[in-house]
Amino acid sequence: MTSGQQESRPQAPPAVTAPRTFGGYLRNIGPGLVVSMSWLGAGDLVSSSVSGGNYGYALMWALVLALFSRLFFTLAIARYGLCNSVGDQSIISGFGRLWRHLPVLVGVLSFIAGFILQTYMAVAVGTALYHLSGGFGGQTWGVFDWTVVTVAVTALMLWRNNRYTWLEIIARATVAVLVISFVTAAVLARPDLGALAAGLAFDLPADQGVFSTVLVAAAIIGAVGGSAGNLMYPEFTREKGWHGPAFLPLQRVDLLAGVLAVIVVNLSVWVVGAEIVRPYGLQVDGIDDLAEMMRLAVGPAGPWIFWLGLFFVAFSSFPSYATGYTKILFSGLYESLPKRRERYRDGARDPLFNVLQIGVMVVLPLAFALPGLPDVLVLTIVGSSITGILAPIILIGTIALTASKRFMIPAYANRWWMNVILCAVGVIGLWAAYGTIAGLIDLAR
């Protein structure tokens, strides 16, 4: 091998040591913020406000329990990458030990699901910027024009080698903006502290419509462990150079910080919904109604605060999805293409990576911001159907791998109580995924 060939070979990242001090933990928090902020979206803001309007403070506990269930499952997924005994880089590689074609299936389906999410996020960022600019660009083309700007900035950012650093910077800014703005709105809405405490203490409202509130609570808790978005977290921790059991404590603190931020934001929006949507009889059908809700809660500055929050929610997710889901795809593909993995060592170094990350996940969603685009219900059904396929694979695969002392370092395999929790959340998640698909198919008929 010539010296030139040696120089072109990808170099291993510098070794990273696990922190041992509180300050070290704080400095290293990052991947948990990136992935948790990507979990948020306009849909979460709508659902939390609608839940507050429909149920008041009751069922808030279900939202908190759902997010902690997601924390528990995501930690199990990430723990496999740090503590398996067979040399797998991630749980996606581990899926191949259950069935050799499983990594490719998970990678491809996750990438498709991520693309569908990107179509929403692109339009959400464009919509937020359109309103923040005072309607610049006009009612017909304004959202599209601002989506073009979003796509261009995102593509430039992700083309650079330090793209993950930018994802972390955006996530930190998003946490600060969302927590400050929505907590302020919740305080100004003057919440009933007694009802708020009851809502977090397993309070159940009276049944509404054809579904019992117990089933509604189960639906909120379900469909979290099997989300393909959970697979992004170990991809981001590898970007930080976290390898081995020594990083488990940091990983727990890191993801917990992100989940707590999501809980605070969602509960704040829920409080505003309980105090504004229900008393004023406001109908929340979309994000424009949320801007009106914030106006009633905060005053004239309310809509501006909301559009700023929506911008950060969507813009944090847009590049994170593009990178995270493309990494998941390559993690799966490389299990079937070992020679390509040996050549590039990491998907992000593969020339095809940017073609898919930027061309498919960033630029192509721009088409869905065009004026007069037909209803995207069919796309929603496809995305939910993919979720329904992936959920049992991810749930069952995670439990099977992390519970096995054959694949895990024995000291880090699941305890019996971990298996009980994972199985319980898994059953609820499968039921919720089935219900979502069935409901959307009925709606399309």
PDB file of N, CA and C in Angstrom, residues 8-47:
ATOM      1  N   SER A   8      -5.491   8.258   2.665  1.00  0.00           N
ATOM      2  CA  SER A   8      -6.894   8.405   2.297  1.00  0.00           C
ATOM      3  C   SER A   8      -7.809   7.534   3.135  1.00  0.00           C
ATOM      4  N   ARG A   9      -7.237   6.585   3.880  1.00  0.00           N
ATOM      5  CA  ARG A   9      -8.070   5.716   4.701  1.00  0.00           C
ATOM      6  C   ARG A   9      -8.672   6.516   5.841  1.00  0.00           C
ATOM      7  N   PRO A  10      -9.982   6.339   6.151  1.00  0.00           N
ATOM      8  CA  PRO A  10     -10.605   7.073   7.245  1.00  0.00           C
ATOM      9  C   PRO A  10      -9.881   6.812   8.567  1.00  0.00           C
ATOM     10  N   GLN A  11      -9.639   7.870   9.296  1.00  0.00           N
ATOM     11  CA  GLN A  11      -8.940   7.756  10.566  1.00  0.00           C
ATOM     12  C   GLN A  11      -9.938   7.565  11.706  1.00  0.00           C
ATOM     13  N   ALA A  12      -9.552   6.802  12.700  1.00  0.00           N
ATOM     14  CA  ALA A  12     -10.409   6.587  13.865  1.00  0.00           C
ATOM     15  C   ALA A  12     -10.530   7.878  14.666  1.00  0.00           C
ATOM     16  N   PRO A  13     -11.715   8.133  15.242  1.00  0.00           N
ATOM     17  CA  PRO A  13     -11.880   9.336  16.040  1.00  0.00           C
ATOM     18  C   PRO A  13     -11.032   9.255  17.298  1.00  0.00           C
ATOM     19  N   PRO A  14     -10.640  10.389  17.861  1.00  0.00           N
ATOM     20  CA  PRO A  14      -9.833  10.371  19.066  1.00  0.00           C
ATOM     21  C   PRO A  14     -10.574   9.716  20.221  1.00  0.00           C
ATOM     22  N   ALA A  15      -9.818   9.044  21.085  1.00  0.00           N
ATOM     23  CA  ALA A  15     -10.425   8.346  22.216  1.00  0.00           C
ATOM     24  C   ALA A  15     -11.068   9.348  23.167  1.00  0.00           C
ATOM     25  N   VAL A  16     -12.219   8.967  23.707  1.00  0.00           N
ATOM     26  CA  VAL A  16     -12.950   9.806  24.646  1.00  0.00           C
ATOM     27  C   VAL A  16     -13.072   9.043  25.955  1.00  0.00           C
ATOM     28  N   THR A  17     -12.833   9.714  27.068  1.00  0.00           N
ATOM     29  CA  THR A  17     -12.947   9.072  28.375  1.00  0.00           C
ATOM     30  C   THR A  17     -14.216   9.549  29.063  1.00  0.00           C
ATOM     31  N   ALA A  18     -14.828   8.656  29.828  1.00  0.00           N
ATOM     32  CA  ALA A  18     -16.070   8.987  30.536  1.00  0.00           C
ATOM     33  C   ALA A  18     -15.784   9.968  31.666  1.00  0.00           C
ATOM     34  N   PRO A  19     -16.624  11.003  31.827  1.00  0.00           N
ATOM     35  CA  PRO A  19     -16.405  11.975  32.908  1.00  0.00           C
ATOM     36  C   PRO A  19     -16.709  11.365  34.273  1.00  0.00           C
ATOM     37  N   ARG A  20     -16.118  11.955  35.292  1.00  0.00           N
ATOM     38  CA  ARG A  20     -16.334  11.453  36.655  1.00  0.00           C
ATOM     39  C   ARG A  20     -16.818  12.530  37.607  1.00  0.00           C
ATOM     40  N   THR A  21     -16.952  13.751  37.119  1.00  0.00           N
ATOM     41  CA  THR A  21     -17.397  14.848  37.974  1.00  0.00           C
ATOM     42  C   THR A  21     -18.723  15.407  37.458  1.00  0.00           C
ATOM     43  N   PHE A  22     -19.427  16.142  38.317  1.00  0.00           N
ATOM     44  CA  PHE A  22     -20.705  16.736  37.937  1.00  0.00           C
ATOM     45  C   PHE A  22     -20.513  17.709  36.774  1.00  0.00           C
ATOM     46  N   GLY A  23     -19.455  18.514  36.845  1.00  0.00           N
ATOM     47  CA  GLY A  23     -19.180  19.451  35.759  1.00  0.00           C
ATOM     48  C   GLY A  23     -18.899  18.726  34.456  1.00  0.00           C
ATOM     49  N   GLY A  24     -18.208  17.585  34.546  1.00  0.00           N
ATOM     50  CA  GLY A  24     -17.927  16.800  33.352  1.00  0.00           C
ATOM     51  C   GLY A  24     -19.190  16.255  32.717  1.00  0.00           C
ATOM     52  N   TYR A  25     -20.131  15.843  33.560  1.00  0.00           N
ATOM     53  CA  TYR A  25     -21.415  15.354  33.044  1.00  0.00           C
ATOM     54  C   TYR A  25     -22.152  16.475  32.309  1.00  0.00           C
ATOM     55  N   LEU A  26     -22.185  17.658  32.913  1.00  0.00           N
ATOM     56  CA  LEU A  26     -22.902  18.772  32.296  1.00  0.00           C
ATOM     57  C   LEU A  26     -22.289  19.154  30.957  1.00  0.00           C
ATOM     58  N   ARG A  27     -20.973  19.150  30.894  1.00  0.00           N
ATOM     59  CA  ARG A  27     -20.295  19.529  29.647  1.00  0.00           C
ATOM     60  C   ARG A  27     -20.536  18.518  28.529  1.00  0.00           C
ATOM     61  N   ASN A  28     -20.775  17.274  28.888  1.00  0.00           N
ATOM     62  CA  ASN A  28     -20.917  16.222  27.880  1.00  0.00           C
ATOM     63  C   ASN A  28     -22.358  15.960  27.463  1.00  0.00           C
ATOM     64  N   ILE A  29     -23.331  16.556  28.161  1.00  0.00           N
ATOM     65  CA  ILE A  29     -24.727  16.368  27.758  1.00  0.00           C
ATOM     66  C   ILE A  29     -24.920  16.922  26.357  1.00  0.00           C
ATOM     67  N   GLY A  30     -25.547  16.153  25.501  1.00  0.00           N
ATOM     68  CA  GLY A  30     -25.739  16.607  24.121  1.00  0.00           C
ATOM     69  C   GLY A  30     -26.621  15.703  23.290  1.00  0.00           C
ATOM     70  N   PRO A  31     -26.226  14.429  23.074  1.00  0.00           N
ATOM     71  CA  PRO A  31     -27.046  13.550  22.239  1.00  0.00           C
ATOM     72  C   PRO A  31     -28.480  13.415  22.737  1.00  0.00           C
ATOM     73  N   GLY A  32     -28.661  13.414  24.054  1.00  0.00           N
ATOM     74  CA  GLY A  32     -30.016  13.311  24.604  1.00  0.00           C
ATOM     75  C   GLY A  32     -30.864  14.515  24.261  1.00  0.00           C
ATOM     76  N   LEU A  33     -30.248  15.700  24.231  1.00  0.00           N
ATOM     77  CA  LEU A  33     -30.985  16.900  23.840  1.00  0.00           C
ATOM     78  C   LEU A  33     -31.319  16.865  22.357  1.00  0.00           C
ATOM     79  N   VAL A  34     -30.365  16.400  21.540  1.00  0.00           N
ATOM     80  CA  VAL A  34     -30.595  16.345  20.097  1.00  0.00           C
ATOM     81  C   VAL A  34     -31.761  15.421  19.779  1.00  0.00           C
ATOM     82  N   VAL A  35     -31.751  14.217  20.348  1.00  0.00           N
ATOM     83  CA  VAL A  35     -32.800  13.255  19.996  1.00  0.00           C
ATOM     84  C   VAL A  35     -34.133  13.621  20.631  1.00  0.00           C
ATOM     85  N   SER A  36     -34.133  14.146  21.844  1.00  0.00           N
ATOM     86  CA  SER A  36     -35.403  14.491  22.495  1.00  0.00           C
ATOM     87  C   SER A  36     -36.073  15.677  21.821  1.00  0.00           C
ATOM     88  N   MET A  37     -35.277  16.648  21.379  1.00  0.00           N
ATOM     89  CA  MET A  37     -35.874  17.773  20.664  1.00  0.00           C
ATOM     90  C   MET A  37     -36.389  17.340  19.293  1.00  0.00           C
ATOM     91  N   SER A  38     -35.768  16.307  18.719  1.00  0.00           N
ATOM     92  CA  SER A  38     -36.272  15.799  17.442  1.00  0.00           C
ATOM     93  C   SER A  38     -37.580  15.038  17.643  1.00  0.00           C
ATOM     94  N   TRP A  39     -37.806  14.509  18.856  1.00  0.00           N
ATOM     95  CA  TRP A  39     -39.077  13.834  19.129  1.00  0.00           C
ATOM     96  C   TRP A  39     -40.243  14.820  19.153  1.00  0.00           C
ATOM     97  N   LEU A  40     -39.951  16.058  19.528  1.00  0.00           N
ATOM     98  CA  LEU A  40     -41.002  17.071  19.572  1.00  0.00           C
ATOM     99  C   LEU A  40     -41.402  17.470  18.156  1.00  0.00           C
ATOM    100  N   GLY A  41     -42.599  17.960  18.007  1.00  0.00           N
ATOM    101  CA  GLY A  41     -43.057  18.439  16.707  1.00  0.00           C
ATOM    102  C   GLY A  41     -44.340  19.223  16.874  1.00  0.00           C
ATOM    103  N   ALA A  42     -44.809  19.791  15.775  1.00  0.00           N
ATOM    104  CA  ALA A  42     -46.063  20.540  15.830  1.00  0.00           C
ATOM    105  C   ALA A  42     -47.197  19.650  16.316  1.00  0.00           C
ATOM    106  N   GLY A  43     -47.137  18.353  15.933  1.00  0.00           N
ATOM    107  CA  GLY A  43     -48.179  17.422  16.366  1.00  0.00           C
ATOM    108  C   GLY A  43     -48.237  17.273  17.873  1.00  0.00           C
ATOM    109  N   ASP A  44     -47.060  17.285  18.527  1.00  0.00           N
ATOM    110  CA  ASP A  44     -47.035  17.192  19.992  1.00  0.00           C
ATOM    111  C   ASP A  44     -47.679  18.416  20.628  1.00  0.00           C
ATOM    112  N   LEU A  45     -47.407  19.602  20.063  1.00  0.00           N
ATOM    113  CA  LEU A  45     -47.997  20.818  20.608  1.00  0.00           C
ATOM    114  C   LEU A  45     -49.514  20.807  20.445  1.00  0.00           C
ATOM    115  N   VAL A  46     -49.984  20.334  19.281  1.00  0.00           N
ATOM    116  CA  VAL A  46     -51.430  20.257  19.051  1.00  0.00           C
ATOM    117  C   VAL A  46     -52.064  19.247  19.987  1.00  0.00           C
ATOM    118  N   SER A  47     -51.470  18.039  20.084  1.00  0.00           N
ATOM    119  CA  SER A  47     -52.081  16.988  20.907  1.00  0.00           C
ATOM    120  C   SER A  47     -52.106  17.365  22.381  1.00  0.00           C
TER     121      SER A  47
END
